[in-house]
PDB file of C-alpha atoms in Angstrom:
ATOM      1  CA  UNK L  17       0.000   0.000   0.000  1.00 78.00           C
ATOM      2  CA  UNK L  18       1.400   3.380  -1.031  1.00 86.00           C
ATOM      3  CA  UNK L  19       0.867   5.959   1.718  1.00 85.00           C
ATOM      4  CA  UNK L  20       2.408   9.070   0.128  1.00 91.00           C
ATOM      5  CA  UNK L  21       4.264  10.246  -2.976  1.00 94.00           C
ATOM      6  CA  UNK L  22       6.570  13.229  -3.510  1.00 93.00           C
ATOM      7  CA  UNK L  23       8.556  14.576  -6.458  1.00 92.00           C
ATOM      8  CA  UNK L  24      11.856  16.445  -6.391  1.00 89.00           C
ATOM      9  CA  UNK L  25      11.233  19.625  -8.430  1.00 82.00           C
ATOM     10  CA  UNK L  26      14.930  19.914  -9.321  1.00 83.00           C
ATOM     11  CA  UNK L  27      15.696  16.528 -10.891  1.00 86.00           C
ATOM     12  CA  UNK L  28      12.262  14.904 -11.142  1.00 90.00           C
ATOM     13  CA  UNK L  29      13.071  11.965  -8.874  1.00 93.00           C
ATOM     14  CA  UNK L  30       9.969  10.342  -7.387  1.00 95.00           C
ATOM     15  CA  UNK L  31       9.633   9.052  -3.833  1.00 95.00           C
ATOM     16  CA  UNK L  32       6.961   6.737  -2.440  1.00 95.00           C
ATOM     17  CA  UNK L  33       6.417   5.393   1.061  1.00 92.00           C
ATOM     18  CA  UNK L  34       4.539   2.209   1.890  1.00 88.00           C
ATOM     19  CA  UNK L  35       3.668   0.717   5.250  1.00 84.00           C
ATOM     20  CA  UNK L  36       7.259  -0.401   5.989  1.00 85.00           C
ATOM     21  CA  UNK L  37       9.327   0.404   2.878  1.00 90.00           C
ATOM     22  CA  UNK L  38      10.514   3.528   1.096  1.00 93.00           C
ATOM     23  CA  UNK L  39      11.091   3.719  -2.677  1.00 95.00           C
ATOM     24  CA  UNK L  40      12.740   6.038  -5.220  1.00 95.00           C
ATOM     25  CA  UNK L  41      12.413   6.262  -8.994  1.00 96.00           C
ATOM     26  CA  UNK L  42      14.858   8.185 -11.200  1.00 94.00           C
ATOM     27  CA  UNK L  43      13.056   7.484 -14.491  1.00 95.00           C
ATOM     28  CA  UNK L  44       9.609   9.053 -14.019  1.00 91.00           C
ATOM     29  CA  UNK L  45       8.217   5.998 -12.271  1.00 94.00           C
ATOM     30  CA  UNK L  46       9.077   3.305 -14.805  1.00 96.00           C
ATOM     31  CA  UNK L  47      11.336   1.489 -12.349  1.00 97.00           C
ATOM     32  CA  UNK L  48      11.700   1.730  -8.572  1.00 96.00           C
ATOM     33  CA  UNK L  49      14.382   0.825  -6.026  1.00 96.00           C
ATOM     34  CA  UNK L  50      13.877   0.148  -2.335  1.00 94.00           C
ATOM     35  CA  UNK L  51      15.738   2.784  -0.343  1.00 92.00           C
ATOM     36  CA  UNK L  52      14.684   1.633   3.131  1.00 88.00           C
ATOM     37  CA  UNK L  53      13.187  -1.631   4.354  1.00 83.00           C
ATOM     38  CA  UNK L  54      11.635  -2.375   7.716  1.00 77.00           C
ATOM     39  CA  UNK L  55      10.961   1.321   8.138  1.00 75.00           C
ATOM     40  CA  UNK L  56      10.124   2.112  11.768  1.00 64.00           C
ATOM     41  CA  UNK L  57       7.230   4.563  11.721  1.00 60.00           C
ATOM     42  CA  UNK L  58       5.913   4.336  15.240  1.00 54.00           C
ATOM     43  CA  UNK L  59       2.152   3.932  15.363  1.00 55.00           C
ATOM     44  CA  UNK L  60       0.390   2.046  12.554  1.00 54.00           C
ATOM     45  CA  UNK L  61      -1.078   4.326   9.921  1.00 50.00           C
ATOM     46  CA  UNK L  62      -4.787   4.984  10.230  1.00 54.00           C
ATOM     47  CA  UNK L  63      -6.910   3.370   7.558  1.00 49.00           C
ATOM     48  CA  UNK L  64      -8.713   6.540   6.526  1.00 47.00           C
ATOM     49  CA  UNK L  65      -5.637   8.747   6.238  1.00 54.00           C
ATOM     50  CA  UNK L  66      -2.270   8.758   4.596  1.00 70.00           C
ATOM     51  CA  UNK L  67       1.258   9.788   5.332  1.00 90.00           C
ATOM     52  CA  UNK L  68       2.789  13.192   4.634  1.00 93.00           C
ATOM     53  CA  UNK L  69       6.060  13.350   2.705  1.00 93.00           C
ATOM     54  CA  UNK L  70       8.004  16.556   2.077  1.00 93.00           C
ATOM     55  CA  UNK L  71      11.324  17.297   0.329  1.00 92.00           C
ATOM     56  CA  UNK L  72      13.439  20.166   1.633  1.00 92.00           C
ATOM     57  CA  UNK L  73      13.826  22.792  -1.141  1.00 86.00           C
ATOM     58  CA  UNK L  74      17.424  23.022  -2.318  1.00 85.00           C
ATOM     59  CA  UNK L  75      18.313  19.854  -0.380  1.00 87.00           C
ATOM     60  CA  UNK L  76      16.798  17.005  -2.441  1.00 81.00           C
ATOM     61  CA  UNK L  77      18.302  14.302  -0.216  1.00 89.00           C
ATOM     62  CA  UNK L  78      16.629  15.673   2.920  1.00 93.00           C
ATOM     63  CA  UNK L  79      13.071  14.477   3.470  1.00 94.00           C
ATOM     64  CA  UNK L  80      10.497  14.624   6.246  1.00 95.00           C
ATOM     65  CA  UNK L  81       7.840  11.973   6.774  1.00 94.00           C
ATOM     66  CA  UNK L  82       4.828  12.241   9.093  1.00 93.00           C
ATOM     67  CA  UNK L  83       2.516   9.421  10.125  1.00 90.00           C
ATOM     68  CA  UNK L  84      -0.073   9.861  12.864  1.00 89.00           C
ATOM     69  CA  UNK L  85       1.891  11.430  15.755  1.00 90.00           C
ATOM     70  CA  UNK L  86       5.339  10.465  14.454  1.00 90.00           C
ATOM     71  CA  UNK L  87       7.730  12.705  12.482  1.00 93.00           C
ATOM     72  CA  UNK L  88      10.890  11.339  10.864  1.00 92.00           C
ATOM     73  CA  UNK L  89      13.787  12.892   8.920  1.00 94.00           C
ATOM     74  CA  UNK L  90      16.053  11.368   6.295  1.00 93.00           C
ATOM     75  CA  UNK L  91      19.351  13.065   5.354  1.00 93.00           C
ATOM     76  CA  UNK L  92      20.196  10.664   2.514  1.00 93.00           C
ATOM     77  CA  UNK L  93      17.255  10.399   0.134  1.00 91.00           C
ATOM     78  CA  UNK L  94      15.271   7.957   2.240  1.00 92.00           C
ATOM     79  CA  UNK L  95      17.983   5.355   2.875  1.00 92.00           C
ATOM     80  CA  UNK L  96      18.040   5.996   6.622  1.00 91.00           C
ATOM     81  CA  UNK L  97      15.547   7.719   8.927  1.00 91.00           C
ATOM     82  CA  UNK L  98      15.706   9.312  12.361  1.00 91.00           C
ATOM     83  CA  UNK L  99      12.726   9.939  14.622  1.00 90.00           C
ATOM     84  CA  UNK L 100      12.333  13.607  15.585  1.00 92.00           C
ATOM     85  CA  UNK L 101      11.741  14.688  19.175  1.00 90.00           C
ATOM     86  CA  UNK L 102       8.247  15.976  18.449  1.00 92.00           C
ATOM     87  CA  UNK L 103       5.264  14.665  20.376  1.00 90.00           C
ATOM     88  CA  UNK L 104       2.038  16.419  19.373  1.00 92.00           C
ATOM     89  CA  UNK L 105      -1.207  15.895  21.275  1.00 90.00           C
ATOM     90  CA  UNK L 106      -3.013  14.630  18.185  1.00 92.00           C
ATOM     91  CA  UNK L 107      -2.278  13.256  14.712  1.00 92.00           C
ATOM     92  CA  UNK L 108      -0.332  15.302  12.159  1.00 93.00           C
ATOM     93  CA  UNK L 109      -2.508  16.492   9.267  1.00 93.00           C
ATOM     94  CA  UNK L 110      -0.275  19.015   7.465  1.00 94.00           C
ATOM     95  CA  UNK L 111       3.467  19.364   6.901  1.00 95.00           C
ATOM     96  CA  UNK L 112       5.298  22.257   5.247  1.00 95.00           C
ATOM     97  CA  UNK L 113       8.957  23.184   4.754  1.00 94.00           C
ATOM     98  CA  UNK L 114       9.713  26.883   4.258  1.00 93.00           C
ATOM     99  CA  UNK L 115      10.688  27.240   0.552  1.00 89.00           C
ATOM    100  CA  UNK L 116      13.414  29.719   1.574  1.00 89.00           C
ATOM    101  CA  UNK L 117      14.742  27.950   4.648  1.00 91.00           C
ATOM    102  CA  UNK L 118      15.053  24.206   4.989  1.00 90.00           C
ATOM    103  CA  UNK L 119      15.456  24.549   8.765  1.00 93.00           C
ATOM    104  CA  UNK L 120      12.010  26.134   9.154  1.00 94.00           C
ATOM    105  CA  UNK L 121       9.170  23.597   9.421  1.00 96.00           C
ATOM    106  CA  UNK L 122       5.456  23.941  10.069  1.00 96.00           C
ATOM    107  CA  UNK L 123       3.211  21.102  11.261  1.00 96.00           C
ATOM    108  CA  UNK L 124      -0.563  21.167  11.632  1.00 95.00           C
ATOM    109  CA  UNK L 125      -2.444  18.700  13.824  1.00 94.00           C
ATOM    110  CA  UNK L 126      -6.086  17.657  13.985  1.00 92.00           C
ATOM    111  CA  UNK L 127      -8.707  17.986  16.677  1.00 89.00           C
ATOM    112  CA  UNK L 128      -9.642  14.654  18.274  1.00 88.00           C
ATOM    113  CA  UNK L 129     -12.949  13.752  19.858  1.00 86.00           C
ATOM    114  CA  UNK L 130     -13.026  12.366  23.402  1.00 82.00           C
ATOM    115  CA  UNK L 131     -15.559  10.575  25.566  1.00 80.00           C
ATOM    116  CA  UNK L 132     -16.338  13.897  27.228  1.00 76.00           C
ATOM    117  CA  UNK L 133     -18.976  15.894  25.357  1.00 73.00           C
ATOM    118  CA  UNK L 134     -17.726  19.231  24.008  1.00 72.00           C
ATOM    119  CA  UNK L 135     -14.207  18.663  25.358  1.00 82.00           C
ATOM    120  CA  UNK L 136     -12.123  17.479  22.395  1.00 86.00           C
ATOM    121  CA  UNK L 137      -8.319  17.379  22.370  1.00 89.00           C
ATOM    122  CA  UNK L 138      -7.415  20.534  20.429  1.00 89.00           C
ATOM    123  CA  UNK L 139      -5.353  20.588  17.283  1.00 91.00           C
ATOM    124  CA  UNK L 140      -2.816  23.269  16.545  1.00 93.00           C
ATOM    125  CA  UNK L 141      -0.028  24.756  14.459  1.00 95.00           C
ATOM    126  CA  UNK L 142       3.585  24.118  15.442  1.00 96.00           C
ATOM    127  CA  UNK L 143       6.866  25.564  14.179  1.00 96.00           C
ATOM    128  CA  UNK L 144      10.501  24.499  14.310  1.00 96.00           C
ATOM    129  CA  UNK L 145      13.321  26.902  13.406  1.00 95.00           C
ATOM    130  CA  UNK L 146      16.104  24.315  13.682  1.00 94.00           C
ATOM    131  CA  UNK L 147      15.150  21.512  11.327  1.00 92.00           C
ATOM    132  CA  UNK L 148      12.803  19.781  13.726  1.00 93.00           C
ATOM    133  CA  UNK L 149      15.023  19.612  16.799  1.00 93.00           C
ATOM    134  CA  UNK L 150      12.846  21.918  18.933  1.00 94.00           C
ATOM    135  CA  UNK L 151       9.255  23.055  18.527  1.00 95.00           C
ATOM    136  CA  UNK L 152       6.918  25.823  19.648  1.00 94.00           C
ATOM    137  CA  UNK L 153       3.158  26.120  19.259  1.00 93.00           C
ATOM    138  CA  UNK L 154       1.744  29.077  17.345  1.00 91.00           C
ATOM    139  CA  UNK L 155      -1.180  30.107  19.542  1.00 79.00           C
ATOM    140  CA  UNK L 156      -2.459  33.049  17.547  1.00 71.00           C
ATOM    141  CA  UNK L 157      -4.582  34.070  15.728  1.00 67.00           C
ATOM    142  CA  UNK L 158      -6.905  34.642  18.654  1.00 60.00           C
ATOM    143  CA  UNK L 159      -9.874  35.735  16.587  1.00 62.00           C
ATOM    144  CA  UNK L 160     -12.690  33.193  16.578  1.00 61.00           C
ATOM    145  CA  UNK L 161     -14.687  32.161  13.498  1.00 58.00           C
ATOM    146  CA  UNK L 162     -17.906  33.111  15.301  1.00 63.00           C
ATOM    147  CA  UNK L 163     -18.796  34.567  18.735  1.00 67.00           C
ATOM    148  CA  UNK L 164     -18.147  32.239  21.628  1.00 67.00           C
ATOM    149  CA  UNK L 165     -16.056  29.723  19.713  1.00 70.00           C
ATOM    150  CA  UNK L 166     -12.509  28.633  20.496  1.00 77.00           C
ATOM    151  CA  UNK L 167      -9.333  30.015  18.853  1.00 80.00           C
ATOM    152  CA  UNK L 168      -9.417  28.751  15.257  1.00 82.00           C
ATOM    153  CA  UNK L 169      -6.156  26.793  15.283  1.00 89.00           C
ATOM    154  CA  UNK L 170      -7.564  24.596  18.066  1.00 88.00           C
ATOM    155  CA  UNK L 171     -10.101  23.224  15.565  1.00 86.00           C
ATOM    156  CA  UNK L 172      -7.177  21.611  13.758  1.00 90.00           C
ATOM    157  CA  UNK L 173      -4.806  22.892  11.081  1.00 93.00           C
ATOM    158  CA  UNK L 174      -5.318  20.469   8.212  1.00 92.00           C
ATOM    159  CA  UNK L 175      -3.773  22.318   5.261  1.00 93.00           C
ATOM    160  CA  UNK L 176      -0.545  24.273   4.729  1.00 95.00           C
ATOM    161  CA  UNK L 177       0.948  25.896   1.628  1.00 94.00           C
ATOM    162  CA  UNK L 178       3.549  28.525   0.734  1.00 92.00           C
ATOM    163  CA  UNK L 179       4.352  30.843  -2.149  1.00 88.00           C
ATOM    164  CA  UNK L 180       7.961  31.592  -3.087  1.00 77.00           C
ATOM    165  CA  UNK L 181       9.369  35.004  -2.344  1.00 76.00           C
ATOM    166  CA  UNK L 182      11.390  36.760   0.311  1.00 71.00           C
ATOM    167  CA  UNK L 183       9.844  36.264   2.741  1.00 78.00           C
ATOM    168  CA  UNK L 184       7.493  33.513   1.608  1.00 85.00           C
ATOM    169  CA  UNK L 185       3.747  33.850   2.070  1.00 91.00           C
ATOM    170  CA  UNK L 186       2.239  31.027   4.116  1.00 94.00           C
ATOM    171  CA  UNK L 187      -1.334  29.757   4.131  1.00 94.00           C
ATOM    172  CA  UNK L 188      -3.075  27.610   6.759  1.00 93.00           C
ATOM    173  CA  UNK L 189      -6.577  26.150   6.837  1.00 90.00           C
ATOM    174  CA  UNK L 190      -8.300  25.827  10.213  1.00 88.00           C
ATOM    175  CA  UNK L 191     -11.987  25.222  10.818  1.00 78.00           C
ATOM    176  CA  UNK L 192     -14.054  27.475   8.574  1.00 77.00           C
ATOM    177  CA  UNK L 193     -11.242  29.908   7.792  1.00 83.00           C
ATOM    178  CA  UNK L 194      -8.175  30.360   5.617  1.00 88.00           C
ATOM    179  CA  UNK L 195      -5.239  32.202   7.213  1.00 91.00           C
ATOM    180  CA  UNK L 196      -2.236  33.966   5.696  1.00 92.00           C
ATOM    181  CA  UNK L 197       1.157  34.975   7.119  1.00 93.00           C
ATOM    182  CA  UNK L 198       3.634  37.315   5.458  1.00 90.00           C
ATOM    183  CA  UNK L 199       6.206  37.467   8.273  1.00 89.00           C
ATOM    184  CA  UNK L 200       7.641  33.937   8.307  1.00 88.00           C
ATOM    185  CA  UNK L 201       4.696  32.552  10.265  1.00 90.00           C
ATOM    186  CA  UNK L 202       4.967  34.840  13.286  1.00 88.00           C
ATOM    187  CA  UNK L 203       1.510  36.377  12.853  1.00 89.00           C
ATOM    188  CA  UNK L 204      -1.530  35.130  10.919  1.00 90.00           C
ATOM    189  CA  UNK L 205      -4.588  36.933   9.556  1.00 89.00           C
ATOM    190  CA  UNK L 206      -7.789  35.433   8.185  1.00 87.00           C
ATOM    191  CA  UNK L 207      -8.587  36.007   4.521  1.00 85.00           C
ATOM    192  CA  UNK L 208     -11.875  35.722   2.653  1.00 68.00           C
ATOM    193  CA  UNK L 209     -13.316  32.309   3.538  1.00 58.00           C
ATOM    194  CA  UNK L 210     -13.800  29.737   0.829  1.00 54.00           C
ATOM    195  CA  UNK L 211     -16.263  28.118   0.678  1.00 56.00           C
ATOM    196  CA  UNK L 212     -18.603  30.835   2.014  1.00 58.00           C
ATOM    197  CA  UNK L 213     -19.613  30.635   5.691  1.00 58.00           C
ATOM    198  CA  UNK L 214     -22.036  27.829   6.428  1.00 59.00           C
ATOM    199  CA  UNK L 215     -21.046  25.597   3.525  1.00 65.00           C
ATOM    200  CA  UNK L 216     -18.403  23.557   5.336  1.00 69.00           C
ATOM    201  CA  UNK L 217     -14.874  23.219   6.610  1.00 73.00           C
ATOM    202  CA  UNK L 218     -11.837  24.199   4.542  1.00 74.00           C
ATOM    203  CA  UNK L 219      -9.694  21.077   4.259  1.00 80.00           C
ATOM    204  CA  UNK L 220      -6.872  21.997   1.872  1.00 85.00           C
ATOM    205  CA  UNK L 221      -5.027  24.845   0.205  1.00 89.00           C
ATOM    206  CA  UNK L 222      -2.682  24.919  -2.795  1.00 90.00           C
ATOM    207  CA  UNK L 223      -0.635  27.555  -4.611  1.00 89.00           C
ATOM    208  CA  UNK L 224      -0.273  27.333  -8.406  1.00 87.00           C
ATOM    209  CA  UNK L 225       3.383  26.790  -9.378  1.00 78.00           C
ATOM    210  CA  UNK L 226       4.668  29.707 -11.423  1.00 79.00           C
ATOM    211  CA  UNK L 227       1.672  31.815 -10.424  1.00 82.00           C
ATOM    212  CA  UNK L 228       2.109  32.598  -6.705  1.00 77.00           C
ATOM    213  CA  UNK L 229      -0.838  34.989  -6.620  1.00 83.00           C
ATOM    214  CA  UNK L 230      -3.237  32.156  -7.528  1.00 88.00           C
ATOM    215  CA  UNK L 231      -4.429  30.077  -4.591  1.00 88.00           C
ATOM    216  CA  UNK L 232      -7.033  27.308  -4.479  1.00 88.00           C
ATOM    217  CA  UNK L 233      -8.783  26.208  -1.283  1.00 83.00           C
TER     218      UNK L 233
END
């Protein structure tokens, strides 16, 4: 079972991760080699979800892989992996490497229901400035999607994207809102919601390559 696929934008190499093995193709997917076998990924992957695989811009041999509450890093194109010291409250739903800085990582986690009514385990947005060695939670924005509701990031950050530039522009989806940051993720402001209020949650966001002003959500 293939859990995630990623492509190196510089040389076109393809990467794919299964339940316990990691693969690479250097010929557009015609043939594949096993880069890692018996891959230790912590908790078993959930049936309904997939893994998250990200290549560090400018460092094609450095990859990050997220599965449930586990985050791993490979410095050699997937041949070996190290578990990062990152222990979120809930499962990881979004993973983003700063296109200008391979040491800057953003991770979004989901909200999880509990047996206590109206007391779920909150999701959130987390940032590492040192390649995943240490982490801090981004608490803001504090504005709520509607009166009386919780801070929006606590509803779970399930989508992340970035546009190139200096600095990059970051996007995050949380609850009913889409957020944007233009200062390396320090502060976030909500932008026009899509879909309109009342239609549903925003689950993903993507920037069109070569057209950084065009965003789909």
